[in-house]
Short mmCIF file of C-alpha atoms and ligand atoms in Angstrom, two decimals:
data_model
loop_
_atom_site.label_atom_id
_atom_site.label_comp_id
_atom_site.label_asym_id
_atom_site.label_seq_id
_atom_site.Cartn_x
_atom_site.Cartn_y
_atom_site.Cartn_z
CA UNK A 497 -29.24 -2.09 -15.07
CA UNK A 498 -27.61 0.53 -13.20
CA UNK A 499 -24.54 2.48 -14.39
CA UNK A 500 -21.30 3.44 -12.90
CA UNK A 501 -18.30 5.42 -13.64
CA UNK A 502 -14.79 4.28 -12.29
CA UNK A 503 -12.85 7.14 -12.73
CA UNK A 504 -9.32 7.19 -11.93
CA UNK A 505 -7.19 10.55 -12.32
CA UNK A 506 -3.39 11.13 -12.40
CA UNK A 507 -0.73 9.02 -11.72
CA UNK A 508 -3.49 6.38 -10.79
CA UNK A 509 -2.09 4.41 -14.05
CA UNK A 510 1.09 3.89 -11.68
CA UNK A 511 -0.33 1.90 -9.87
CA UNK A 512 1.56 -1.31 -8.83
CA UNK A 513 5.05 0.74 -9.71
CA UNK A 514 4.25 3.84 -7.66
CA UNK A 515 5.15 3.85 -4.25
CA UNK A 516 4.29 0.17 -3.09
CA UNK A 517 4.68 1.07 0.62
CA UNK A 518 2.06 3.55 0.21
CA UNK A 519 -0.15 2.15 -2.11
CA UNK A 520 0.74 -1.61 -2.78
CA UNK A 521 1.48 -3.73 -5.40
CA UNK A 522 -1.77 -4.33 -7.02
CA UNK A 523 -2.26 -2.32 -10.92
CA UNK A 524 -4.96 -0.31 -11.60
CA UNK A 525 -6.07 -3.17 -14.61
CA UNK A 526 -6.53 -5.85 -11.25
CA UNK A 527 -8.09 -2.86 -9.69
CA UNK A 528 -10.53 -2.36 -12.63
CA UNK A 529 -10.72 -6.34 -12.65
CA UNK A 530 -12.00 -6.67 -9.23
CA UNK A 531 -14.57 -3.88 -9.74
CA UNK A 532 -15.93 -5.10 -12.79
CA UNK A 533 -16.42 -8.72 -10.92
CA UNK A 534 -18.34 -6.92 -7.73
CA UNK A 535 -20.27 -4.94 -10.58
CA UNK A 536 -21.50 -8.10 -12.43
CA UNK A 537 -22.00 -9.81 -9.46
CA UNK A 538 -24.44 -7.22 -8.46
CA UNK A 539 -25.91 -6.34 -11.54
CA UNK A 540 -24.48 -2.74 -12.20
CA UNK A 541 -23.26 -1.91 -15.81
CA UNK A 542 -19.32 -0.19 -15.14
CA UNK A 543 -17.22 2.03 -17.14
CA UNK A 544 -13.30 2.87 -16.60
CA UNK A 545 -11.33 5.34 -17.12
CA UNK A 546 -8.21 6.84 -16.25
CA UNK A 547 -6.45 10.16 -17.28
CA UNK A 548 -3.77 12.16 -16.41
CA UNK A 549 -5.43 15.22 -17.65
CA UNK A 550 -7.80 17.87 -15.34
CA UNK A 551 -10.07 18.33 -18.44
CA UNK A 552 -10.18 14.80 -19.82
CA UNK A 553 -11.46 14.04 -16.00
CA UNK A 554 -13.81 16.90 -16.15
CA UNK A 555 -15.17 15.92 -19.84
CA UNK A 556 -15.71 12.69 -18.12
CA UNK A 557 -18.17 13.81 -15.34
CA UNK A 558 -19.73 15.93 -17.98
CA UNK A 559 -20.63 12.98 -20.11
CA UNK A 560 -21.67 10.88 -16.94
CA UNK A 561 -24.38 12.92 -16.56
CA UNK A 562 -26.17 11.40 -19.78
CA UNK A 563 -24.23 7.93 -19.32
CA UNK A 564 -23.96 6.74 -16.07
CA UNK A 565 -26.43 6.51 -12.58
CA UNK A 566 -23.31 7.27 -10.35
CA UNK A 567 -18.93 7.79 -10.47
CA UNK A 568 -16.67 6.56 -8.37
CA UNK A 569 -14.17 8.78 -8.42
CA UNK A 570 -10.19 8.66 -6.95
CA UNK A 571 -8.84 12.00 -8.49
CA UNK A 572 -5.68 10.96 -7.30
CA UNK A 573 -3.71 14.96 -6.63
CA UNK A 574 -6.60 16.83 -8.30
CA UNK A 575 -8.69 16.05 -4.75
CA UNK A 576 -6.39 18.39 -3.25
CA UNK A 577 -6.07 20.88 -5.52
CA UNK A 578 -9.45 20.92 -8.56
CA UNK A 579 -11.84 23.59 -7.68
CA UNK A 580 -12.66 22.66 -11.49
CA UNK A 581 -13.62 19.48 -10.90
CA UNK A 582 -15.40 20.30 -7.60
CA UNK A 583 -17.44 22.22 -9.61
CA UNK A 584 -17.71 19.98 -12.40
CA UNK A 585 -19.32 17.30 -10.10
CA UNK A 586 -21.84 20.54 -8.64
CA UNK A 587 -22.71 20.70 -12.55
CA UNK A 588 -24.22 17.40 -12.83
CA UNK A 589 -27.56 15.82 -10.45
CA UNK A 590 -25.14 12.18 -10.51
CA UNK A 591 -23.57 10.98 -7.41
CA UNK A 592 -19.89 10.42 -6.81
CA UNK A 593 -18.28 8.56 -4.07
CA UNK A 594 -14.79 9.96 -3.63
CA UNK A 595 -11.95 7.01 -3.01
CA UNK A 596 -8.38 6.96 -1.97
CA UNK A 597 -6.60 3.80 -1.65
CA UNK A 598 -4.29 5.89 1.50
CA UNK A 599 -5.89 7.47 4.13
CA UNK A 600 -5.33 10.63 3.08
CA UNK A 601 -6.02 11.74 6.86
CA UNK A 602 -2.87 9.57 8.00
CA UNK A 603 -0.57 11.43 5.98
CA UNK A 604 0.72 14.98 4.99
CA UNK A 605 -1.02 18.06 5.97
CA UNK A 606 -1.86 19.29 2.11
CA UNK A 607 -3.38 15.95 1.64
CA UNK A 608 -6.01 16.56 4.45
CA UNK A 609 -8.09 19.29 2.34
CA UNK A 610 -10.10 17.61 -0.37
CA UNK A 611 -11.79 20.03 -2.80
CA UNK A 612 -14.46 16.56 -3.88
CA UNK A 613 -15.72 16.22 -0.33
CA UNK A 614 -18.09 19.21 -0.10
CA UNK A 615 -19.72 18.31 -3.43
CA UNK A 616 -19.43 14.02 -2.69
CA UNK A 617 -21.95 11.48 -1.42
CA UNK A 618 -19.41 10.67 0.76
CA UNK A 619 -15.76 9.87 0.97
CA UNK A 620 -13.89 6.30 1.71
CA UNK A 621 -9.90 6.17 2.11
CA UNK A 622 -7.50 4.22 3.12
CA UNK A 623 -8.92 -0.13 2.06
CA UNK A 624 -6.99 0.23 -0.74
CA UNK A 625 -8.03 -1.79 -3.70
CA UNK A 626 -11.36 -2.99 -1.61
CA UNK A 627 -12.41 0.98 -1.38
CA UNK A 628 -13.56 0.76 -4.89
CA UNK A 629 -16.09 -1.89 -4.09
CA UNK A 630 -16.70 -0.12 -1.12
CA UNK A 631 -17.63 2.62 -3.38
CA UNK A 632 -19.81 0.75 -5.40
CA UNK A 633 -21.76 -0.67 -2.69
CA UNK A 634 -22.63 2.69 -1.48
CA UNK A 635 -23.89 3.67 -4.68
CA UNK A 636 -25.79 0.34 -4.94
CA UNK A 637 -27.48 1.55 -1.40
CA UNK A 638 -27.91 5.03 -2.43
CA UNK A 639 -29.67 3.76 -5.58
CA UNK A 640 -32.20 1.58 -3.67
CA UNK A 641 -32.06 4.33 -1.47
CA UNK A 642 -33.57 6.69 -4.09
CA UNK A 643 -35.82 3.76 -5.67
CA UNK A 644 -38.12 3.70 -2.35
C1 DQA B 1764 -4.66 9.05 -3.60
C2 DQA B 1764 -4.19 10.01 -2.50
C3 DQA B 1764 -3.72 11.32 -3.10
O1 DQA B 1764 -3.27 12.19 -2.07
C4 DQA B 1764 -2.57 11.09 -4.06
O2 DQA B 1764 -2.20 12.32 -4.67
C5 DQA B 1764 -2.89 10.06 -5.08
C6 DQA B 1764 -3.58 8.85 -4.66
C7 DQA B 1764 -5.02 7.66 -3.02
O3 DQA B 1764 -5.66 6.89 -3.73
O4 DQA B 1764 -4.63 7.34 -1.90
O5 DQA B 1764 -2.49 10.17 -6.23
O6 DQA B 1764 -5.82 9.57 -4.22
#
């Protein structure tokens, strides 16, 4: 069975609290809850995690590189800022598909740049909650992509 990483980076655990006119009222647990339905609905094993912490994230990619077949990956402020873990993600041969639950385009110029891009399968923003399984589809096509 395949493998994925949900990986959720800083203030990502606000979620629910934080901002509801930005990013809603659903919590990062229903988040995790609706992924892990879509996963075992389509056969794919899932991890979560969340952290507030640059190197806790970038431990996590690390170890997905023995662990998991492909991360999904909202780093939250880190996007716009981590050359660390854009080059934490160039350090390891799995895939990531970068979420945001805003369309980071939409909104303030600094939030425009993303430093995950350049090294990502490919980026989906602003579904919200439904991005995740967004994200996990397009692993599940890359994967049977790869198989062929
Ligand atoms: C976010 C967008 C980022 O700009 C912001 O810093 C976040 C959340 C999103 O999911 O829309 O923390 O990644």
């Amino acid at each position: 069975m395949p493998r994925a990483l949900i990986l959720n980076g800083p203030n990502l655990n606000r979620l629910g609290q934080r901002e509801p006119g930005v990013y809603g009222r659903v919590t990062l647990a229903e988040i995790e809850a609706l992924v892990r339905d879509h996963a075992a609905r389509h056969d794919v094993d899932i991890e979560t995690l969340q952290s507030n912490h640059e190197g806790a994230l970038i431990d996590a990619i690390h170890r997905a590189a023995d662990t998991a077949d492909g991360i999904v990956l909202n780093a939250g402020a880190y996007t716009h800022t981590s050359v660390a873990l854009h080059d934490a993600i160039a350090s390891v041969a799995v895939p990531v598909v970068e979420v945001h639950l805003s369309n980071i385009h939409a909104r303030e110029a600094f939030r425009h740049r993303s430093f995950i891009a350049p090294v990502a399968l490919g980026q989906i923003a602003g579904f919200g909650p439904q991005g995740y399984l967004l994200a996990l589809d397009a692993l599940r096509a890359h994967w049977a992509a790869s198989a062929t």
